[in-house]
Amino acid sequence: MTTPATPLGRSLRVALLGCGTVGSQVARILLADADDLSSRAGARLDLIGVAVRTLDAERDVDLPDGLLTLDAESLVEQADIVIELMGGIEPAKSLILRAINHSAAVVSGNKALLAQDGPELYEQADAAGVQLSYEAAVAGAVPILRPIRDSLSGDRITRVLGIVNGTTNYILDQMDSTGAQFADALTAAQDLGYAEADPTADVEGHDAAAKAAILASLSFHTRFALEDVSCEGITSVTADDIAAAAEDGYVIKLLAIAELLSDASGANGIGVRVHPTLLPRSHPLAAVRGAFNAVFVEAENAGELMFYGQGAGGTPTASAVLGDVVSAARRMVLGGPGRTETTTGHVPALGIDAVRTSYCIALQVVDEPGVLARIAQIFAANRVSIETMRQRIRQGVGDGDPDGSTAAELRIVTHRATEAALAATVRQVAELDVITAVSSVLRVEGI
Amino acid sequence: MTTPATPLGRSLRVALLGCGTVGSQVARILLADADDLSSRAGARLDLIGVAVRTLDAERDVDLPDGLLTLDAESLVEQADIVIELMGGIEPAKSLILRAINHSAAVVSGNKALLAQDGPELYEQADAAGVQLSYEAAVAGAVPILRPIRDSLSGDRITRVLGIVNGTTNYILDQMDSTGAQFADALTAAQDLGYAEADPTADVEGHDAAAKAAILASLSFHTRFALEDVSCEGITSVTADDIAAAAEDGYVIKLLAIAELLSDASGANGIGVRVHPTLLPRSHPLAAVRGAFNAVFVEAENAGELMFYGQGAGGTPTASAVLGDVVSAARRMVLGGPGRTETTTGHVPALGIDAVRTSYCIALQVVDEPGVLARIAQIFAANRVSIETMRQRIRQGVGDGDPDGSTAAELRIVTHRATEAALAATVRQVAELDVITAVSSVLRVEGI
């Protein structure tokens, strides 16, 4: 689309820190779409330099001579807007603080840094009256920051469920659609470039946990850090778990969850957690396939909302970065607050013990008279009430054995219960002589 | 959640025009959540009055004595923020213009007015440096305005597909899940309050067309009005159409579509249309059930995005209105631009003739040798290329008749073609002596 030539009196100096997958696309688009971006921003956006670690590395895009520099510090000092896409804690953090001290607006996609030191950075930016935006740090291209911060500013969010890691969603989706085991699906994801050679940060849930902290901070007007997040990855999810879930009408997703809770004394707080979760197939998040991301929000008045899109990739994530850059530039040109929030609440983070959720427990049992009653009694004694109980004949197990008992799998879905009550129930059930194994315990949401 | 008591020096006077389904919920929440809203806005939000047509009508909520007034004009003149939820063109338009002249920020949910006179209102607001926001006018509680205007400001939208009318989505979803005919599904929707006694505006697509004009304006930085939208409703969609679509893996949705096109001379423009559309069941919009709304956006860099939520209802829509109110208040308190856009493009609206889409054509044919070849020849002569052709035995039609020919239904899905080429094709095919009837012609998206 052509854009009318608008006379733009002002120009803003943009510094880019980092030129990897996302950074190189940001640089490319800043140069290629300069006219469009400038007319939207109301000022010319001049890319004055790209700070890199080595000048002679291979890059995804060709940049004009002289744009690359090793001297990030002096680049930052000349800029009106600093885009930080280096990743990691240092030197990213020092450079962002330097930008804030020089009154430059900062756009960052650095989820690790924001999850660890976000509170400190937000405070410094507020104190200096400088904009700090980070749309790209959660769910890539999916607009989350503005919908939650602005569109829902007249509402009260009660719960956020997010599929915020594309690698694990791809793996679980493959397991669901092909019946593959975790290890095979992981290998397939690595072959396609959806998973790193060292997949730990993804499959153990650490990446999702960092995003959960940022999502929780945004949604509940309070600043949460990584240590507030209870985290469990997907490495122990088996093909059998997924097949059994499918039979019952569920799909397994790795969810980042932040929700308003009450602790034992009735005081409010926010629980933030990441774990594999059973979701009914009719839930909007269940339809999020492959490496896509989505954030599902429950608000007091708006009800259920969902935001869906690509969670990673250079070009999609660059779109989110540039949205922040144009918005920051607009505000600089038209005047307006540097600060993005006027108040911050102080709702405490609550541990996983305050969470009440439903569970799906798979037990290998010796099928003889009275077993169900003994199991049900233990659930009742721990005040964990049972929603459904289903017996399933295990593959490869015969119809009977010499002493007349048969082996079977029992799948129990509970009503909402605390972690503590559930843990006690599972421990006591496991001690029964008729239980061969507790083969899985998974949380259930959306029922 | 409790909110820390923030000392708020400033207070803003809020006037509400209209106290129907949405207005009454806005009033209720403004009064009940005053502390929270004020702390987010950075100023007390004082509801100074609610303009209504009669004082003694039954209301959904109890309002304090003295808040209701018949004198909308003087109420507007005392306000810092005016919320217009009266609907219709007049007196809503005059009151909004009056508010703009008094430098009040305006929040409106009036899609009919915005679709008809939006361009004039936006210009007046811009000229006066006054904020005009209208999140509630499209897709109710679903945040669309800020994601498109701000989050995607560094990207280029190429296409928007929206399910923006809950009534028709509910009816089509009922037809799909129960096999009901249109008339029965409409009656069911009316019984549940999802459809009005006079359902014309919904089922003929007029409501969706108004929202399409607003969505197109937002997405393409150009101002479109209702007359730019080509519109077709769902009244002629039959249970048979839906069953046949289901057999082929499609679902039928009423979509509002705005897309970047080229006309015959190669010049760019925007096509805006509303019509029943076949969508593959794997498309994210296909999973939007019941009265929910969703907007699916295709952008050059971000790729595919979707925004989902409740499209109607007093409380959800009130959430969108209050998000606009708090954002407007924040900007008043912290300073900043009244205007929300710095430039507006001038891309022309293109008629339906510029659209190229796929079609699904159902033909009742006499099944005798050579029929397929004659039909295929006509498609080829008009340069409409066929993607799939499927023969389907019609219910209630016997296996043969005395002269040896049988009756069958032929379903043809084409590749993308122009409306003109398709219309010529259908006209010529209909004239063949072996064609009993052209039973439906539906557009297909998402393949």
CSV table of N, CA, C and O in Angstrom, one decimal, chain B residues 144-208:
chain,number,residue,atom,x,y,z
B,144,ILE,N,-10.2,-4.9,20.0
B,144,ILE,CA,-9.8,-4.9,18.5
B,144,ILE,C,-9.1,-3.6,18.2
B,144,ILE,O,-8.1,-3.6,17.5
B,145,LEU,N,-9.7,-2.5,18.8
B,145,LEU,CA,-9.2,-1.2,18.4
B,145,LEU,C,-7.8,-1.0,18.7
B,145,LEU,O,-7.0,-0.6,17.9
B,146,ARG,N,-7.3,-1.3,20.0
B,146,ARG,CA,-5.9,-1.0,20.3
B,146,ARG,C,-5.0,-2.0,19.7
B,146,ARG,O,-3.9,-1.6,19.2
B,147,PRO,N,-5.3,-3.3,19.7
B,147,PRO,CA,-4.4,-4.2,19.0
B,147,PRO,C,-4.2,-3.8,17.5
B,147,PRO,O,-3.1,-3.8,17.1
B,148,ILE,N,-5.2,-3.4,16.8
B,148,ILE,CA,-5.1,-3.1,15.4
B,148,ILE,C,-4.4,-1.7,15.3
B,148,ILE,O,-3.4,-1.6,14.5
B,149,ARG,N,-4.8,-0.7,16.1
B,149,ARG,CA,-4.3,0.6,15.9
B,149,ARG,C,-2.9,0.8,16.4
B,149,ARG,O,-2.0,1.4,15.8
B,150,ASP,N,-2.6,0.1,17.6
B,150,ASP,CA,-1.3,0.4,18.3
B,150,ASP,C,-0.4,-0.8,18.1
B,150,ASP,O,0.7,-0.7,17.6
B,151,SER,N,-0.8,-2.0,18.5
B,151,SER,CA,0.1,-3.2,18.5
B,151,SER,C,0.6,-3.5,17.0
B,151,SER,O,1.7,-3.9,16.8
B,152,LEU,N,-0.3,-3.3,16.0
B,152,LEU,CA,0.1,-3.6,14.7
B,152,LEU,C,0.5,-2.3,13.9
B,152,LEU,O,0.6,-2.3,12.7
B,153,SER,N,0.8,-1.2,14.6
B,153,SER,CA,1.2,0.0,13.9
B,153,SER,C,2.5,-0.1,13.2
B,153,SER,O,2.8,0.7,12.3
B,154,GLY,N,3.3,-1.1,13.5
B,154,GLY,CA,4.6,-1.3,12.8
B,154,GLY,C,4.5,-2.4,11.7
B,154,GLY,O,5.5,-2.9,11.3
B,155,ASP,N,3.3,-2.8,11.4
B,155,ASP,CA,3.1,-3.9,10.4
B,155,ASP,C,2.1,-3.4,9.4
B,155,ASP,O,1.6,-2.3,9.4
B,156,ARG,N,1.8,-4.3,8.4
B,156,ARG,CA,0.8,-3.9,7.4
B,156,ARG,C,-0.2,-5.0,7.3
B,156,ARG,O,0.1,-6.2,7.0
B,157,ILE,N,-1.5,-4.7,7.6
B,157,ILE,CA,-2.6,-5.6,7.6
B,157,ILE,C,-2.9,-5.9,6.1
B,157,ILE,O,-3.0,-4.9,5.3
B,158,THR,N,-3.1,-7.1,5.7
B,158,THR,CA,-3.5,-7.4,4.4
B,158,THR,C,-5.0,-7.9,4.3
B,158,THR,O,-5.6,-7.7,3.2
B,159,ARG,N,-5.5,-8.5,5.4
B,159,ARG,CA,-6.8,-9.0,5.3
B,159,ARG,C,-7.4,-9.1,6.7
B,159,ARG,O,-6.6,-9.5,7.7
B,160,VAL,N,-8.7,-8.9,6.9
B,160,VAL,CA,-9.3,-9.1,8.2
B,160,VAL,C,-10.6,-9.9,7.9
B,160,VAL,O,-11.4,-9.5,7.0
B,161,LEU,N,-10.8,-11.0,8.7
B,161,LEU,CA,-12.0,-11.8,8.6
B,161,LEU,C,-12.7,-11.8,9.9
B,161,LEU,O,-12.0,-12.1,10.9
B,162,GLY,N,-13.9,-11.3,10.0
B,162,GLY,CA,-14.5,-11.3,11.4
B,162,GLY,C,-15.9,-12.0,11.5
B,162,GLY,O,-16.7,-11.9,10.6
B,163,ILE,N,-16.0,-12.7,12.6
B,163,ILE,CA,-17.4,-13.1,13.0
B,163,ILE,C,-17.8,-12.0,14.0
B,163,ILE,O,-17.4,-12.0,15.1
B,164,VAL,N,-18.6,-11.1,13.5
B,164,VAL,CA,-18.9,-9.9,14.3
B,164,VAL,C,-20.4,-9.8,14.6
B,164,VAL,O,-20.8,-8.7,15.2
B,165,ASN,N,-21.2,-10.8,14.3
B,165,ASN,CA,-22.6,-10.8,14.7
B,165,ASN,C,-22.9,-12.1,15.4
B,165,ASN,O,-22.9,-13.1,14.8
B,166,GLY,N,-23.2,-12.0,16.7
B,166,GLY,CA,-23.4,-13.1,17.5
B,166,GLY,C,-24.7,-13.9,17.2
B,166,GLY,O,-24.8,-15.1,17.2
B,167,THR,N,-25.7,-13.1,16.8
B,167,THR,CA,-27.0,-13.7,16.4
B,167,THR,C,-26.9,-14.7,15.3
B,167,THR,O,-27.3,-15.8,15.4
B,168,THR,N,-26.3,-14.2,14.2
B,168,THR,CA,-26.1,-15.1,13.0
B,168,THR,C,-25.2,-16.3,13.3
B,168,THR,O,-25.4,-17.4,12.8
B,169,ASN,N,-24.1,-16.0,14.1
B,169,ASN,CA,-23.2,-17.1,14.5
B,169,ASN,C,-23.9,-18.2,15.3
B,169,ASN,O,-23.8,-19.4,15.1
B,170,TYR,N,-24.8,-17.7,16.2
B,170,TYR,CA,-25.6,-18.6,17.0
B,170,TYR,C,-26.5,-19.5,16.1
B,170,TYR,O,-26.6,-20.7,16.2
B,171,ILE,N,-27.2,-18.8,15.1
B,171,ILE,CA,-28.1,-19.5,14.3
B,171,ILE,C,-27.4,-20.5,13.4
B,171,ILE,O,-27.8,-21.7,13.3
B,172,LEU,N,-26.3,-20.1,12.8
B,172,LEU,CA,-25.5,-21.0,11.9
B,172,LEU,C,-24.9,-22.2,12.7
B,172,LEU,O,-24.9,-23.3,12.3
B,173,ASP,N,-24.5,-21.9,13.9
B,173,ASP,CA,-23.9,-22.9,14.8
B,173,ASP,C,-25.0,-23.9,15.2
B,173,ASP,O,-24.7,-25.2,15.2
B,174,GLN,N,-26.2,-23.5,15.5
B,174,GLN,CA,-27.3,-24.4,15.8
B,174,GLN,C,-27.7,-25.2,14.6
B,174,GLN,O,-27.9,-26.4,14.7
B,175,MET,N,-27.7,-24.6,13.4
B,175,MET,CA,-28.0,-25.4,12.2
B,175,MET,C,-27.0,-26.4,12.0
B,175,MET,O,-27.3,-27.6,11.6
B,176,ASP,N,-25.7,-26.1,12.2
B,176,ASP,CA,-24.6,-27.0,12.0
B,176,ASP,C,-24.7,-28.2,13.0
B,176,ASP,O,-24.4,-29.3,12.7
B,177,SER,N,-25.0,-27.9,14.3
B,177,SER,CA,-24.9,-28.9,15.3
B,177,SER,C,-26.2,-29.7,15.4
B,177,SER,O,-26.2,-30.9,15.9
B,178,THR,N,-27.3,-29.2,15.0
B,178,THR,CA,-28.6,-29.9,15.2
B,178,THR,C,-29.2,-30.3,13.9
B,178,THR,O,-30.2,-31.0,13.8
B,179,GLY,N,-28.8,-29.7,12.7
B,179,GLY,CA,-29.4,-30.0,11.5
B,179,GLY,C,-30.6,-29.2,11.2
B,179,GLY,O,-31.4,-29.5,10.3
B,180,ALA,N,-30.9,-28.2,12.1
B,180,ALA,CA,-32.1,-27.4,12.0
B,180,ALA,C,-32.1,-26.6,10.7
B,180,ALA,O,-31.1,-26.2,10.2
B,181,GLN,N,-33.3,-26.3,10.2
B,181,GLN,CA,-33.5,-25.3,9.1
B,181,GLN,C,-33.3,-23.9,9.7
B,181,GLN,O,-33.5,-23.7,10.9
B,182,PHE,N,-33.0,-22.9,8.8
B,182,PHE,CA,-32.8,-21.6,9.2
B,182,PHE,C,-34.0,-21.0,10.1
B,182,PHE,O,-33.7,-20.5,11.1
B,183,ALA,N,-35.2,-21.2,9.6
B,183,ALA,CA,-36.4,-20.7,10.3
B,183,ALA,C,-36.5,-21.2,11.7
B,183,ALA,O,-36.8,-20.4,12.7
B,184,ASP,N,-36.2,-22.5,11.9
B,184,ASP,CA,-36.3,-23.1,13.3
B,184,ASP,C,-35.2,-22.6,14.2
B,184,ASP,O,-35.4,-22.3,15.3
B,185,ALA,N,-34.0,-22.5,13.6
B,185,ALA,CA,-32.8,-22.0,14.4
B,185,ALA,C,-33.1,-20.5,14.8
B,185,ALA,O,-32.7,-20.1,15.9
B,186,LEU,N,-33.7,-19.8,13.9
B,186,LEU,CA,-34.0,-18.4,14.2
B,186,LEU,C,-35.0,-18.3,15.3
B,186,LEU,O,-34.8,-17.5,16.3
B,187,THR,N,-36.0,-19.1,15.3
B,187,THR,CA,-37.0,-19.1,16.4
B,187,THR,C,-36.3,-19.5,17.7
B,187,THR,O,-36.6,-18.8,18.7
B,188,ALA,N,-35.5,-20.5,17.7
B,188,ALA,CA,-34.8,-20.9,18.9
B,188,ALA,C,-33.9,-19.7,19.4
B,188,ALA,O,-33.9,-19.4,20.6
B,189,ALA,N,-33.3,-19.0,18.5
B,189,ALA,CA,-32.4,-17.8,18.9
B,189,ALA,C,-33.3,-16.7,19.5
B,189,ALA,O,-32.9,-16.1,20.5
B,190,GLN,N,-34.5,-16.6,18.9
B,190,GLN,CA,-35.4,-15.5,19.5
B,190,GLN,C,-35.9,-15.9,20.9
B,190,GLN,O,-36.0,-15.1,21.8
B,191,ASP,N,-36.2,-17.2,21.0
B,191,ASP,CA,-36.7,-17.7,22.3
B,191,ASP,C,-35.6,-17.5,23.4
B,191,ASP,O,-36.0,-17.2,24.6
B,192,LEU,N,-34.4,-17.6,23.1
B,192,LEU,CA,-33.3,-17.4,24.0
B,192,LEU,C,-32.8,-16.0,24.2
B,192,LEU,O,-31.9,-15.7,25.0
B,193,GLY,N,-33.4,-15.1,23.4
B,193,GLY,CA,-33.0,-13.7,23.5
B,193,GLY,C,-31.8,-13.3,22.7
B,193,GLY,O,-31.3,-12.2,22.8
B,194,TYR,N,-31.3,-14.3,21.9
B,194,TYR,CA,-30.1,-14.0,21.1
B,194,TYR,C,-30.5,-13.3,19.8
B,194,TYR,O,-29.7,-12.8,19.1
B,195,ALA,N,-31.8,-13.3,19.4
B,195,ALA,CA,-32.3,-12.6,18.2
B,195,ALA,C,-33.5,-11.7,18.5
B,195,ALA,O,-34.3,-12.1,19.4
B,196,GLU,N,-33.6,-10.6,17.9
B,196,GLU,CA,-34.7,-9.7,18.1
B,196,GLU,C,-35.9,-10.2,17.5
B,196,GLU,O,-35.9,-11.1,16.6
B,197,ALA,N,-37.1,-9.6,17.9
B,197,ALA,CA,-38.4,-10.0,17.3
B,197,ALA,C,-38.3,-9.7,15.8
B,197,ALA,O,-38.7,-10.5,15.0
B,198,ASP,N,-37.8,-8.5,15.4
B,198,ASP,CA,-37.5,-8.3,14.0
B,198,ASP,C,-36.0,-8.5,13.8
B,198,ASP,O,-35.2,-7.6,14.1
B,199,PRO,N,-35.6,-9.6,13.2
B,199,PRO,CA,-34.2,-10.0,13.1
B,199,PRO,C,-33.5,-9.5,11.9
B,199,PRO,O,-32.4,-9.8,11.6
B,200,THR,N,-34.2,-8.6,11.1
B,200,THR,CA,-33.7,-8.2,9.8
B,200,THR,C,-32.2,-7.7,9.8
B,200,THR,O,-31.4,-8.1,9.1
B,201,ALA,N,-32.0,-6.8,10.8
B,201,ALA,CA,-30.6,-6.1,10.8
B,201,ALA,C,-29.5,-7.2,11.0
B,201,ALA,O,-28.4,-7.1,10.4
B,202,ASP,N,-29.8,-8.2,11.8
B,202,ASP,CA,-28.8,-9.3,12.0
B,202,ASP,C,-28.8,-10.3,10.8
B,202,ASP,O,-27.7,-10.4,10.2
B,203,VAL,N,-29.9,-10.9,10.4
B,203,VAL,CA,-29.9,-12.0,9.5
B,203,VAL,C,-29.6,-11.5,8.0
B,203,VAL,O,-29.1,-12.3,7.2
B,204,GLU,N,-29.9,-10.2,7.7
B,204,GLU,CA,-29.6,-9.7,6.4
B,204,GLU,C,-28.2,-9.2,6.3
B,204,GLU,O,-27.8,-8.7,5.3
B,205,GLY,N,-27.5,-9.2,7.5
B,205,GLY,CA,-26.1,-8.8,7.4
B,205,GLY,C,-25.8,-7.3,7.6
B,205,GLY,O,-24.7,-6.9,7.6
B,206,HIS,N,-26.9,-6.5,7.9
B,206,HIS,CA,-26.7,-5.1,8.0
B,206,HIS,C,-25.8,-4.7,9.2
B,206,HIS,O,-25.0,-3.8,9.1
B,207,ASP,N,-26.1,-5.4,10.3
B,207,ASP,CA,-25.3,-5.1,11.5
B,207,ASP,C,-23.8,-5.4,11.3
B,207,ASP,O,-22.9,-4.7,11.6
B,208,ALA,N,-23.6,-6.6,10.6
B,208,ALA,CA,-22.2,-7.0,10.3
B,208,ALA,C,-21.5,-6.0,9.4
B,208,ALA,O,-20.3,-5.7,9.4
